[in-house]
Amino acid sequence: MRILIVEDEKEIADGITEILKMEGYTSDAVYDGEEGLDYILTGAYDLVLLDVMLPGLDGFEIVKRARAEGIDTPVIMLTAKSQVSDKIQGLDFGADDYLTKPFDAGELLARIRARVRKTADIKGSTISAFDIVLDSSDYQLKKGDKAIKLSKTEFQMLECLMINKGQILPKDMIINKVWGFDEAGDYNSLEVYISFLRKKLKFVGAKAGIMTQKGVGYYLGGGDE
Ligand code: CA
């Protein structure tokens, strides 16, 4: 799960980053509107936490432009308490939810879970897809009573495939989600990790498997196709 934080108050952005990290989410933070929009348009994020008052472009404009470009990533707007009309305006422009600042960690995490649950079967720290379960608390891949530990990279890659099960994910998108934009990720590394994951799926006896869509990318299939 990769979350984008667009928030110009660095202290708040850092605080959110810490909270997300403790919960096992990977996040990137950007501090101005234009950069925020650029990052959202990559489609590499599973969720966006978007401040309203930002230098460059404001949060409403960002969500409006992202939706106009066909980006359907869930967006939770972060609004100041005084801006009551923000809520309605944000939702009108295509935001999915809003959170009034200041908020506590529990409230933030509850809202995040509520948004991502719509695309995947996420209960507490586990995600299920087809016959496999992935646990973010210990990076274990499980099928029935068999389990195997994954590395952080393997975990992030499989999580991304499970959240989007059945959907073909382009190679570049997986690379961006797993390695981010600043780190080195390439097609060779991607293929290496895909083969590690296939071995581990086989080890636990999963019917679910990582399928190759030639020339495009990969998807998680249930084993029945
Ligand atoms: Ca702000």
JSON list of C-alpha atoms in Angstrom, two decimals, residues 88 144 196:
[
{"chain": "A", "resi": 88, "resn": "ILE", "atom": "CA", "xyz": [-18.86, 20.03, 0.43]},
{"chain": "A", "resi": 144, "resn": "GLY", "atom": "CA", "xyz": [-4.24, -22.46, 5.11]},
{"chain": "A", "resi": 196, "resn": "PHE", "atom": "CA", "xyz": [10.87, -15.07, -5.98]}
]
